[in-house]
Amino acid sequence: MLADNRFYRPAGVAARGDYAVHVDPETAGWGYSSLRVLELEAGAEHELSTEDSEWIVLPLTGGCTVRSEDDSGGETEVFELAGRSSVFRGVTDFAYVPRDSRVRISTEAGGRFALTGAECERRLPARYGAASDVPVELRGAGQASRQVNNFGAAHVFEADRLIAVEVLTPAGNWSSFPPHKHDTEREGESRLEEIYYFEIDAGHGADGVGYQRVYPSGPGRDTDVLAEVRSGDVVLIPDGWHGPSMAVPGYDMYYLNVMAGPSPDRAWLICDDPAHAWVRETWRDQPVDPRLPLYAAPAAEQGRDQR
């Protein structure tokens, strides 16, 4: 197994302080994307300064209260997030908090909360995102079928640079396939750094696994990973073809994608590996995996996308 520790961070390796995961531009060696996973016991709270980054607070398990206050002591917003019992059991609501803010996250019952972040320039208003407004999208077909919860997608929710989505892959399926990249700023492709944060469904009481592949996209690129991933693991993708993400039989796989980059246009534009792009054409004659959606957002729009 090839797992370059520059790009693969097993559970616990990227921990810092109250955070089970703490990835920022400094520790990743890039310029924009960040991810923190905060674990709080019942009745606990956590404070942070957003500094020069925008953030989305996304419950992984449990609910919380998010209080956001302008650094200057001005406008204050408070959002009550109902959350969910598990990433495998439902879509969640979330809160967007802008740069130059002081944020307090508190929880009565305890939980785990992802903070997806991006260094940015504009200071946008703090906002609440309802679970019922999250578009649930089915991508691919056959054993390449997967579910995407587009809570922070570029075409769904306004941010300055941050793009974030959740992907659920049923047991035995492959996602992030065909392998694709977004490491060059050009027509039809945007340059985006990406973080993958994984969880594997432990519904059968066992420590499930999945696999993630990343490989170089050209001369001068050396991001090369074949990692056995478990709950809490992180893979960093500064460049390169990435995919497939493989869910082994018996274990559904979840990953949270966090993306940001230097492009003035906030867009997810990808280029498929030409060696495997033909696979998309085969989806036209295949049904979507009938196990999908694993769950749907209440009253949310659902659709099928063959990307």
Coordinates of C-alpha atoms in Angstrom, one line a residue:
M1 CA 0.0 0.0 0.0
L2 CA 1.4 3.4 -1.0
A3 CA 0.3 6.1 1.5
D4 CA 2.5 9.2 1.3
N5 CA 2.2 10.9 4.7
R6 CA 2.4 14.3 3.1
F7 CA -1.0 13.6 1.6
Y8 CA -2.5 10.9 3.8
R9 CA -3.3 11.6 7.4
P10 CA -4.7 8.7 9.4
A11 CA -7.1 9.4 12.2
G12 CA -5.4 11.2 15.1
V13 CA -2.3 12.3 13.1
A14 CA -3.9 15.7 12.1
A15 CA -5.3 16.3 15.6
R16 CA -4.6 19.5 17.5
G17 CA -6.1 20.7 20.8
D18 CA -9.9 20.3 20.8
Y19 CA -9.8 19.3 17.1
A20 CA -9.7 15.6 16.1
V21 CA -8.7 17.0 12.6
H22 CA -6.9 20.3 12.0
V23 CA -5.8 20.9 8.4
D24 CA -5.0 24.4 7.3
P25 CA -2.9 26.0 4.5
E26 CA 0.2 26.0 6.7
T27 CA 0.0 22.3 7.6
A28 CA -1.1 21.2 4.1
G29 CA 1.5 23.3 2.3
W30 CA -1.0 25.1 0.1
G31 CA -2.9 28.4 0.0
Y32 CA -6.6 28.2 0.7
S33 CA -8.5 25.1 2.0
S34 CA -9.0 24.1 5.7
L35 CA -10.8 21.5 7.6
R36 CA -11.3 21.1 11.4
V37 CA -13.4 18.4 13.1
L38 CA -14.5 19.4 16.6
E39 CA -15.5 16.9 19.2
L40 CA -17.5 18.3 22.1
E41 CA -18.9 16.5 25.2
A42 CA -22.4 17.3 26.5
G43 CA -22.7 20.9 27.8
A44 CA -19.3 21.9 26.3
E45 CA -18.5 24.9 24.1
H46 CA -15.7 26.0 21.9
E47 CA -14.6 29.5 20.7
L48 CA -12.6 30.4 17.7
S49 CA -11.6 33.4 15.6
T50 CA -12.3 33.0 11.8
E51 CA -9.4 35.4 11.0
D52 CA -8.9 35.6 7.2
S53 CA -11.1 32.6 6.3
E54 CA -14.8 31.9 5.8
W55 CA -16.3 28.7 7.5
I56 CA -19.3 26.4 7.3
V57 CA -20.1 24.6 10.6
L58 CA -21.6 21.2 9.6
P59 CA -22.8 18.8 12.3
L60 CA -21.6 15.2 11.7
T61 CA -23.3 13.9 14.8
G62 CA -25.5 15.8 17.2
G63 CA -26.7 19.4 17.2
C64 CA -25.3 22.7 18.4
T65 CA -25.8 26.4 18.7
V66 CA -23.5 28.7 16.6
R67 CA -23.0 32.3 17.7
S68 CA -21.1 34.6 15.3
E69 CA -20.0 38.1 16.2
D70 CA -18.2 40.7 14.1
D71 CA -14.6 41.2 15.3
S72 CA -15.4 44.9 15.8
G73 CA -18.1 44.0 18.3
G74 CA -20.9 44.8 15.9
E75 CA -23.5 42.4 14.4
T76 CA -24.2 39.1 16.2
E77 CA -26.1 36.2 14.7
V78 CA -27.2 33.0 16.5
F79 CA -28.1 29.8 14.7
E80 CA -29.6 26.7 16.2
L81 CA -28.6 23.6 14.3
A82 CA -30.7 20.5 14.8
G83 CA -28.0 18.3 13.3
R84 CA -28.3 14.5 12.9
S85 CA -27.6 11.2 14.5
S86 CA -25.0 10.2 11.9
V87 CA -23.7 11.2 8.4
F88 CA -25.3 7.9 7.2
R89 CA -28.8 8.8 8.6
G90 CA -29.7 12.1 7.2
V91 CA -29.0 15.5 5.6
T92 CA -28.1 18.2 8.2
D93 CA -28.6 21.9 8.5
F94 CA -25.5 24.1 8.8
A95 CA -24.2 27.6 9.5
Y96 CA -22.0 29.9 7.5
V97 CA -19.7 32.2 9.5
P98 CA -17.7 34.9 7.7
R99 CA -14.1 36.0 8.0
D100 CA -13.1 38.5 10.8
S101 CA -15.6 37.0 13.3
R102 CA -15.6 35.5 16.7
V103 CA -17.5 32.2 16.8
R104 CA -18.8 30.2 19.8
I105 CA -20.1 26.6 19.2
S106 CA -22.0 25.0 22.1
T107 CA -23.9 21.8 22.5
E108 CA -26.3 20.4 25.1
A109 CA -26.0 16.8 24.1
G110 CA -22.5 16.7 22.7
G111 CA -21.5 15.8 19.1
R112 CA -18.9 16.1 16.3
F113 CA -18.9 19.1 14.1
A114 CA -16.9 19.7 10.8
L115 CA -15.7 23.2 10.1
T116 CA -15.0 23.5 6.4
G117 CA -13.0 26.7 5.6
A118 CA -11.3 28.7 2.9
E119 CA -9.0 31.7 3.0
C120 CA -11.0 34.5 1.3
E121 CA -11.2 38.2 0.6
R122 CA -14.9 39.2 0.8
R123 CA -16.8 39.2 4.1
L124 CA -20.3 37.9 3.4
P125 CA -23.2 37.8 5.9
A126 CA -23.5 35.0 8.4
R127 CA -26.3 32.7 7.4
Y128 CA -28.3 29.5 8.2
G129 CA -28.6 26.7 5.8
A130 CA -31.7 24.5 6.2
A131 CA -31.5 20.7 5.6
S132 CA -34.6 21.0 3.4
D133 CA -32.7 23.3 1.0
V134 CA -29.8 21.0 0.4
P135 CA -30.1 19.4 -3.1
V136 CA -29.5 15.7 -3.0
E137 CA -28.0 14.6 -6.3
L138 CA -27.4 11.0 -7.7
R139 CA -24.3 10.7 -9.8
G140 CA -23.1 8.0 -12.1
A141 CA -24.9 4.6 -12.6
G142 CA -24.5 0.9 -11.8
Q143 CA -21.5 0.3 -9.5
A144 CA -20.4 3.9 -10.0
S145 CA -23.6 5.2 -8.4
R146 CA -23.2 7.6 -5.5
Q147 CA -25.1 10.3 -3.7
V148 CA -24.0 13.9 -3.3
N149 CA -25.4 16.3 -0.7
N150 CA -24.6 19.7 -2.3
F151 CA -24.9 21.8 0.9
G152 CA -22.0 24.1 -0.1
A153 CA -21.7 23.6 -3.8
A154 CA -20.8 26.6 -6.0
H155 CA -24.2 26.7 -7.7
V156 CA -26.2 26.2 -4.5
F157 CA -24.8 28.3 -1.6
E158 CA -23.0 31.6 -1.8
A159 CA -19.5 31.9 -0.5
D160 CA -16.3 33.8 -1.5
R161 CA -14.0 30.8 -2.3
L162 CA -15.3 27.8 -0.2
I163 CA -16.9 24.8 -2.0
A164 CA -18.0 21.8 0.1
V165 CA -20.1 18.7 -0.5
E166 CA -20.8 15.3 1.1
V167 CA -20.6 12.1 -0.9
L168 CA -22.1 8.8 0.1
T169 CA -21.0 5.6 -1.7
P170 CA -23.0 2.4 -1.1
A171 CA -21.1 -0.7 -0.1
G172 CA -19.3 -2.2 -3.1
N173 CA -19.5 0.9 -5.3
W174 CA -16.9 3.2 -6.6
S175 CA -17.1 7.0 -6.6
S176 CA -14.9 9.8 -7.9
F177 CA -14.8 7.8 -11.1
P178 CA -13.7 8.3 -13.8
P179 CA -10.6 9.8 -12.1
H180 CA -10.5 13.5 -12.6
K181 CA -8.4 16.6 -11.7
H182 CA -8.8 20.3 -11.1
D183 CA -5.2 21.5 -10.7
T184 CA -4.8 23.8 -13.7
E185 CA -6.5 27.2 -14.2
R186 CA -7.7 27.1 -17.9
E187 CA -10.9 27.1 -19.9
G188 CA -13.1 24.2 -18.7
E189 CA -11.0 23.5 -15.6
S190 CA -10.5 25.3 -12.3
R191 CA -7.6 25.1 -9.9
L192 CA -8.8 23.8 -6.5
E193 CA -7.1 22.3 -3.5
E194 CA -9.2 19.5 -2.0
I195 CA -9.5 17.7 1.3
Y196 CA -11.2 14.3 1.7
Y197 CA -12.5 13.4 5.2
F198 CA -13.7 9.9 5.5
E199 CA -16.2 7.9 7.7
I200 CA -17.1 4.3 7.2
D201 CA -20.5 3.0 8.4
A202 CA -20.0 0.8 11.5
G203 CA -23.6 -0.4 11.5
H204 CA -22.4 -4.0 11.8
G205 CA -20.1 -3.2 14.7
A206 CA -16.9 -3.8 12.8
D207 CA -14.1 -1.4 11.8
G208 CA -14.9 -0.9 8.2
V209 CA -12.4 0.3 5.5
G210 CA -12.4 1.9 2.1
Y211 CA -9.7 2.9 -0.4
Q212 CA -8.6 6.1 -2.0
R213 CA -6.4 6.6 -5.1
V214 CA -4.6 9.7 -6.2
Y215 CA -1.9 9.7 -8.9
P216 CA 0.2 12.3 -10.8
S217 CA -1.4 14.3 -13.6
G218 CA 1.7 15.3 -15.4
P219 CA 5.4 16.3 -15.2
G220 CA 6.3 18.0 -12.0
R221 CA 3.3 16.5 -10.1
D222 CA 4.1 14.0 -7.4
T223 CA 0.8 13.5 -5.5
D224 CA 0.7 9.7 -5.4
V225 CA -1.5 7.9 -2.8
L226 CA -3.1 4.5 -2.5
A227 CA -4.5 4.5 1.0
E228 CA -6.7 2.2 3.1
V229 CA -9.0 4.7 4.7
R230 CA -11.0 4.4 7.9
S231 CA -13.3 6.7 9.9
G232 CA -11.5 9.9 10.7
D233 CA -8.8 9.6 8.0
V234 CA -8.0 12.5 5.7
V235 CA -6.4 12.7 2.2
L236 CA -5.0 15.9 0.9
I237 CA -5.1 16.6 -2.9
P238 CA -3.1 19.6 -4.0
D239 CA -3.1 18.3 -7.6
G240 CA -3.3 15.1 -9.6
W241 CA -5.9 12.6 -10.9
H242 CA -8.1 11.5 -8.0
G243 CA -10.3 8.5 -7.9
P244 CA -11.6 6.0 -7.5
S245 CA -12.9 6.2 -3.9
M246 CA -13.8 2.6 -3.2
A247 CA -16.4 1.3 -0.7
V248 CA -15.7 -2.3 0.1
P249 CA -18.6 -4.8 0.2
G250 CA -20.6 -4.6 3.4
Y251 CA -19.6 -1.0 4.3
D252 CA -21.1 2.2 3.1
M253 CA -18.6 5.0 2.8
Y254 CA -18.9 8.7 3.5
Y255 CA -16.6 11.5 2.6
L256 CA -16.7 15.3 3.0
N257 CA -15.0 17.3 0.3
V258 CA -13.6 20.7 1.0
M259 CA -12.3 22.8 -1.9
A260 CA -10.9 26.2 -2.6
G261 CA -8.4 27.9 -4.9
P262 CA -7.1 31.1 -6.5
S263 CA -9.6 31.4 -9.3
P264 CA -11.7 34.6 -9.2
D265 CA -14.6 32.4 -10.4
R266 CA -15.9 30.1 -7.7
A267 CA -16.6 27.0 -9.8
W268 CA -16.0 23.2 -9.7
L269 CA -14.7 22.5 -13.3
I270 CA -13.0 19.2 -13.8
C271 CA -11.0 17.3 -16.4
D272 CA -11.4 13.5 -16.7
D273 CA -8.4 11.3 -17.1
P274 CA -8.6 10.6 -20.9
A275 CA -7.7 6.9 -20.3
H276 CA -11.0 6.4 -18.4
A277 CA -13.3 9.1 -19.6
W278 CA -15.2 6.6 -21.9
V279 CA -16.7 5.0 -18.8
R280 CA -19.2 7.9 -18.6
E281 CA -20.8 6.8 -21.9
T282 CA -21.7 3.4 -20.5
W283 CA -23.9 5.0 -17.8
R284 CA -26.6 5.9 -20.3
D285 CA -27.7 2.2 -20.5
Q286 CA -27.4 1.5 -16.8
P287 CA -29.8 2.3 -13.9
V288 CA -28.8 4.1 -10.8
D289 CA -28.1 1.8 -7.9
P290 CA -31.6 1.2 -6.3
R291 CA -30.1 1.6 -2.8
L292 CA -29.9 5.3 -3.6
P293 CA -30.6 7.7 -2.2
L294 CA -29.5 6.3 1.2
Y295 CA -31.6 9.2 2.5
A296 CA -33.0 12.4 1.2
A297 CA -33.3 16.0 2.6
P298 CA -36.8 16.8 3.7
A299 CA -38.6 18.3 0.6
A300 CA -35.2 18.8 -1.1
E301 CA -34.8 18.7 -4.9
Q302 CA -33.4 15.5 -6.2
G303 CA -31.8 14.9 -9.5
R304 CA -29.5 12.7 -11.5
D305 CA -26.2 14.0 -12.8
Q306 CA -23.9 11.8 -14.9
R307 CA -20.7 13.6 -14.1

